[in-house]
Every structure is written in C-alpha cells, then in structure tokens.
Amino acid sequence: QQQVKQSPQSLIVQKGGISIINCAYENTAFDYFPWYQQFPGKGPALLIAIRPDVSEKKEGRFTISFNKSAKQFSLHIMDSQPGDSATYFCAASIVNSGSARQLTFGSGTQLTVLP
Amino acid sequence: ETGVTQSPTHLIKTRGQQVTLRCSSQSGHNTVSWYQQALGQGPQFIFQYYREEENGRGNFPPRFSGLQFPNYSSELNVNALELDDSALYLCASSPGPGNTIYFGEGSWLTVV
C-alpha cells in the first residue's frame, strides 16, 4: 500500500531530447507528489511537485503529468541538457496520524544526457 | 542550498557502537525529519520531530532515536550499529509538520 514504483531504472537521452520518468502508486490517501533531483554526494533537491486535483504542472523545462484514475504520474524534462544528468526520485506523501508529512520514495532513475 | 546543515559529513563506526548525527534546520522551520538512504535506493522515512516530540515514525527499530531542541535543531542517535546501517542519513526541515520538506546534504555513515 505504501510502495511507489518508478521506471526506468536508468535512462540515456541525447542533448535536446525529452526525458520521461514514470511512477505508479497504490495508496489513494497520498495527497502530494514531489520529484527530487539528486547529484552524487548531495542531498535530494525538490524539483517540482503536484497535488492530485491537478492533471499537469509545468515549471520551465520540467512538467509533471498526473493521472489520478490510473494512479500514475510522470516527469517530463524537455530540451534535456548534460547538466540535467542526475538521479531523479519520485515520491508520494501523506500526513500521518501524528500530523507528520511522510514521503515514500521510488527507487530512482539515473538520467544521463549525452552532449 | 536549502539552509539545512548536517554534521558530520562522513564518519566510520564499528559494529555495535553508537552514533549521533546532528542537524540544524532552515531558518523559520520548526519541523525536522530524518531519512535513511542506502546506496542505490530512495530515502526511507525514519521519523519526524515537531515541538520537541516525535510525531511520526517509519519502520525503524527503537535503537533509532532522536531529539529536537528548543532552537529546532535535531539529533539522530543509532545504538548497537549494524553493518546494514551504513547509509546516507538525510535531515530535512519544513515550516510545519504537514508542509514540504527540504533536505540537507546528509551524513555518510559507514559501519565496519
């Protein structure tokens, strides 16, 4: 119920191409879906996030598409750049009984953008 | 940079020992969460502290414990270290217990 499944595990894209990472969840109580970007040796950095009452959110080159009925969401990186090479994590969040916001992360996608 | 600072950045401990990791939250943030990230995996929620009390806990044994201080900084303590405790320990702060969290750079723990 708490699992978030992420695919693909790794992705290689040419510079200027579109990178697409997909996630699926089971628990319909999740109410917030962030994406994090992590560079080697660094902590995860919040990239973009969406709530389930919205089907799409765009910030610059990054877009989240959300399909509530299918319990799936995806990250699209337009015009991918070598500097985007990093590991991307989707997450699903719930506020538990103690009012703590708890994130459940996917397993990560290692993105490599070739110059 | 998120303004969340953690120390130490790296440390090596022996199995069975105890370790304390420290975190200073971003200015204006009163809530701290701790996550464990094993190599090649996504972070896993350990617990969250708000108003100096634990208000949520993931699937971690009691030998993982924490504290939050009046200035909102926090400590993560792990007793009886096991080899599988080797991981990146991430602290995250937020302006409230239900709000978006922002991660620090983490503390790398190696247990030998």
Short mmCIF file of C-alpha atoms in Angstrom, two decimals:
data_model
loop_
_atom_site.label_atom_id
_atom_site.label_comp_id
_atom_site.label_asym_id
_atom_site.label_seq_id
_atom_site.Cartn_x
_atom_site.Cartn_y
_atom_site.Cartn_z
CA GLN A 1 0.00 0.00 0.00
CA GLN A 2 2.88 2.38 0.73
CA GLN A 3 5.02 1.44 -2.26
CA VAL A 4 5.86 3.76 -5.12
CA LYS A 5 7.14 2.07 -8.27
CA GLN A 6 9.45 4.04 -10.55
CA SER A 7 10.72 3.30 -14.05
CA PRO A 8 13.02 3.16 -15.87
CA GLN A 9 15.96 2.45 -13.59
CA SER A 10 18.28 4.24 -15.99
CA LEU A 11 17.77 6.49 -18.98
CA ILE A 12 20.13 7.82 -21.62
CA VAL A 13 18.99 10.77 -23.72
CA GLN A 14 20.67 12.93 -26.30
CA LYS A 15 21.07 16.63 -25.62
CA GLY A 16 17.90 18.45 -26.62
CA GLY A 17 15.75 15.34 -26.29
CA ILE A 18 12.84 14.65 -23.95
CA SER A 19 13.40 12.60 -20.80
CA ILE A 20 10.37 10.80 -19.38
CA ILE A 21 10.27 9.07 -15.99
CA ASN A 22 7.20 7.24 -14.76
CA CYS A 23 5.85 6.41 -11.31
CA ALA A 24 2.86 4.48 -10.00
CA TYR A 25 1.34 4.27 -6.56
CA GLU A 26 -1.32 2.26 -4.77
CA ASN A 27 -2.38 4.24 -1.72
CA THR A 28 -5.13 6.68 -2.70
CA ALA A 29 -4.56 8.59 0.54
CA PHE A 30 -1.37 10.12 -0.89
CA ASP A 31 -2.07 13.83 -1.36
CA TYR A 32 1.17 15.35 -2.61
CA PHE A 33 3.61 14.12 -5.26
CA PRO A 34 7.05 15.74 -5.43
CA TRP A 35 10.01 14.98 -7.64
CA TYR A 36 13.53 15.29 -6.33
CA GLN A 37 16.83 15.62 -8.18
CA GLN A 38 19.97 14.25 -6.59
CA PHE A 39 23.54 14.73 -7.71
CA PRO A 40 26.30 12.39 -6.49
CA GLY A 41 27.31 13.17 -2.94
CA LYS A 42 24.45 15.62 -2.42
CA GLY A 43 21.08 15.53 -0.75
CA PRO A 44 17.87 15.38 -2.81
CA ALA A 45 16.67 18.78 -4.05
CA LEU A 46 12.98 19.47 -4.62
CA LEU A 47 12.40 19.94 -8.33
CA ILE A 48 8.66 20.22 -8.84
CA ALA A 49 5.54 18.91 -7.10
CA ILE A 50 1.86 18.38 -7.81
CA ARG A 51 -1.35 17.72 -5.90
CA PRO A 52 -3.90 15.16 -7.16
CA ASP A 53 -6.53 17.74 -8.06
CA VAL A 54 -4.31 18.97 -10.92
CA SER A 55 -3.54 16.95 -14.06
CA GLU A 56 -0.44 18.82 -15.15
CA LYS A 57 2.07 21.27 -13.75
CA LYS A 58 4.86 22.93 -15.68
CA GLU A 59 7.89 24.79 -14.37
CA GLY A 60 10.37 25.79 -17.03
CA ARG A 61 11.58 22.67 -18.82
CA PHE A 62 10.05 20.35 -16.21
CA THR A 63 6.46 19.09 -16.40
CA ILE A 64 4.56 16.68 -14.17
CA SER A 65 1.64 14.80 -15.70
CA PHE A 66 -0.76 13.25 -13.21
CA ASN A 67 -3.40 10.59 -13.89
CA LYS A 68 -5.45 10.13 -10.73
CA SER A 69 -7.66 7.32 -12.05
CA ALA A 70 -4.63 5.28 -13.14
CA LYS A 71 -2.66 6.23 -10.03
CA GLN A 72 0.29 7.20 -12.16
CA PHE A 73 2.38 10.30 -12.59
CA SER A 74 5.37 11.18 -14.71
CA LEU A 75 8.14 13.73 -15.07
CA HIS A 76 8.96 15.15 -18.48
CA ILE A 77 12.21 17.05 -19.00
CA MET A 78 12.11 19.00 -22.22
CA ASP A 79 15.26 20.03 -24.09
CA SER A 80 17.37 17.83 -21.81
CA GLN A 81 20.85 19.17 -21.05
CA PRO A 82 24.04 17.46 -19.85
CA GLY A 83 23.65 19.39 -16.59
CA ASP A 84 20.39 17.50 -16.00
CA SER A 85 22.38 14.27 -15.59
CA ALA A 86 21.48 13.14 -12.09
CA THR A 87 19.31 10.66 -10.23
CA TYR A 88 15.62 11.53 -10.12
CA PHE A 89 13.27 10.30 -7.44
CA CYS A 90 9.51 10.47 -7.45
CA ALA A 91 7.77 10.49 -4.11
CA ALA A 92 4.29 10.30 -2.71
CA SER A 93 3.36 11.96 0.51
CA ILE A 94 0.80 11.54 3.23
CA VAL A 95 0.17 13.26 6.53
CA ASN A 96 0.07 10.51 9.13
CA SER A 97 -1.98 10.30 12.30
CA GLY A 98 0.60 12.33 14.18
CA SER A 99 0.34 15.16 11.61
CA ALA A 100 3.79 14.32 10.20
CA ARG A 101 4.20 14.60 6.44
CA GLN A 102 5.87 11.36 5.41
CA LEU A 103 7.40 10.81 1.97
CA THR A 104 7.55 7.42 0.28
CA PHE A 105 10.17 7.44 -2.46
CA GLY A 106 10.53 5.49 -5.66
CA SER A 107 13.74 3.61 -6.34
CA GLY A 108 15.22 6.33 -8.54
CA THR A 109 16.12 6.84 -12.20
CA GLN A 110 19.67 7.60 -13.20
CA LEU A 111 19.48 10.04 -16.11
CA THR A 112 22.42 10.58 -18.43
CA VAL A 113 22.18 13.30 -21.05
CA LEU A 114 24.78 12.90 -23.78
CA PRO A 115 26.33 16.07 -25.24
CA GLU B 1 21.17 25.37 -0.96
CA THR B 2 18.31 24.71 1.46
CA GLY B 3 19.85 26.11 4.62
CA VAL B 4 19.66 22.71 6.33
CA THR B 5 23.08 21.85 7.71
CA GLN B 6 24.23 18.45 8.92
CA SER B 7 27.29 17.19 10.76
CA PRO B 8 29.48 15.29 10.47
CA THR B 9 29.56 14.83 6.70
CA HIS B 10 31.34 11.49 6.87
CA LEU B 11 32.10 9.05 9.65
CA ILE B 12 33.16 5.47 10.17
CA LYS B 13 31.97 3.40 13.12
CA THR B 14 32.47 -0.16 14.27
CA ARG B 15 29.60 -2.62 14.55
CA GLY B 16 28.00 -2.40 17.98
CA GLN B 17 28.99 1.21 18.57
CA GLN B 18 26.66 4.17 18.91
CA VAL B 19 26.49 7.25 16.70
CA THR B 20 24.96 10.72 16.95
CA LEU B 21 24.22 12.81 13.88
CA ARG B 22 23.27 16.48 14.10
CA CYS B 23 21.06 18.77 12.05
CA SER B 24 20.29 22.49 12.04
CA SER B 25 17.04 23.35 10.35
CA GLN B 26 16.46 26.14 7.87
CA SER B 27 15.62 29.49 9.43
CA GLY B 28 11.91 29.67 10.18
CA HIS B 29 11.43 25.90 10.02
CA ASN B 30 10.15 24.24 13.19
CA THR B 31 9.87 20.65 11.98
CA VAL B 32 12.66 18.18 11.31
CA SER B 33 12.50 14.80 9.58
CA TRP B 34 15.17 12.15 9.22
CA TYR B 35 15.57 9.75 6.32
CA GLN B 36 17.95 6.89 5.62
CA GLN B 37 19.20 6.41 2.06
CA ALA B 38 21.06 3.19 1.34
CA LEU B 39 23.36 3.14 -1.68
CA GLY B 40 21.36 2.99 -4.91
CA GLN B 41 17.99 3.34 -3.21
CA GLY B 42 15.48 6.04 -2.43
CA PRO B 43 15.37 7.63 1.02
CA GLN B 44 13.28 5.94 3.70
CA PHE B 45 11.44 7.86 6.41
CA ILE B 46 12.81 7.30 9.91
CA PHE B 47 10.85 9.84 11.98
CA GLN B 48 9.77 13.45 12.31
CA TYR B 49 10.04 15.86 15.23
CA TYR B 50 7.76 18.80 15.92
CA ARG B 51 7.65 20.84 19.13
CA GLU B 52 10.41 18.65 20.53
CA GLU B 53 8.31 15.50 20.22
CA GLU B 54 8.30 12.63 17.77
CA ASN B 55 5.08 12.93 15.77
CA GLY B 56 5.62 10.21 13.17
CA ARG B 57 7.84 7.18 12.72
CA GLY B 58 8.66 4.85 9.86
CA ASN B 59 9.54 1.17 10.01
CA PHE B 60 12.74 1.50 12.01
CA PRO B 61 13.62 -0.27 15.28
CA PRO B 62 13.80 1.54 18.65
CA ARG B 63 17.59 1.70 18.52
CA PHE B 64 16.99 4.61 16.14
CA SER B 65 16.04 7.55 18.34
CA GLY B 66 16.07 11.29 18.12
CA LEU B 67 15.80 14.61 19.84
CA GLN B 68 14.66 18.06 18.88
CA PHE B 69 15.87 21.09 20.80
CA PRO B 70 14.10 24.41 21.53
CA ASN B 71 16.00 26.06 18.65
CA TYR B 72 14.50 23.36 16.36
CA SER B 73 17.84 21.65 15.73
CA SER B 74 17.80 17.89 15.99
CA GLU B 75 19.89 14.79 16.65
CA LEU B 76 19.59 11.27 15.33
CA ASN B 77 21.02 8.57 17.57
CA VAL B 78 21.62 5.00 16.49
CA ASN B 79 22.62 2.40 19.06
CA ALA B 80 24.14 -1.04 18.54
CA LEU B 81 25.21 -0.26 15.00
CA GLU B 82 24.83 -2.97 12.39
CA LEU B 83 26.57 -3.28 9.02
CA ASP B 84 23.25 -2.58 7.26
CA ASP B 85 23.09 0.82 8.97
CA SER B 86 25.73 2.01 6.51
CA ALA B 87 23.91 4.71 4.53
CA LEU B 88 23.44 8.39 3.85
CA TYR B 89 21.38 9.92 6.65
CA LEU B 90 19.37 12.87 5.49
CA CYS B 91 17.84 15.56 7.63
CA ALA B 92 15.02 17.65 6.23
CA SER B 93 13.24 20.64 7.66
CA SER B 94 9.87 22.22 6.97
CA PRO B 95 7.89 25.24 8.21
CA GLY B 96 5.32 22.92 9.74
CA PRO B 97 4.69 19.19 10.19
CA GLY B 98 2.47 18.90 7.11
CA ASN B 99 4.48 21.10 4.80
CA THR B 100 7.01 20.50 2.03
CA ILE B 101 10.36 19.29 3.32
CA TYR B 102 13.80 20.45 2.25
CA PHE B 103 16.80 18.17 2.59
CA GLY B 104 20.31 18.83 3.79
CA GLU B 105 23.40 17.31 2.18
CA GLY B 106 23.41 14.32 4.51
CA SER B 107 25.83 12.46 6.73
CA TRP B 108 27.55 9.42 5.28
CA LEU B 109 27.83 6.64 7.86
CA THR B 110 29.96 3.59 7.23
CA VAL B 111 29.76 0.71 9.72
CA VAL B 112 32.65 -1.75 9.59
#
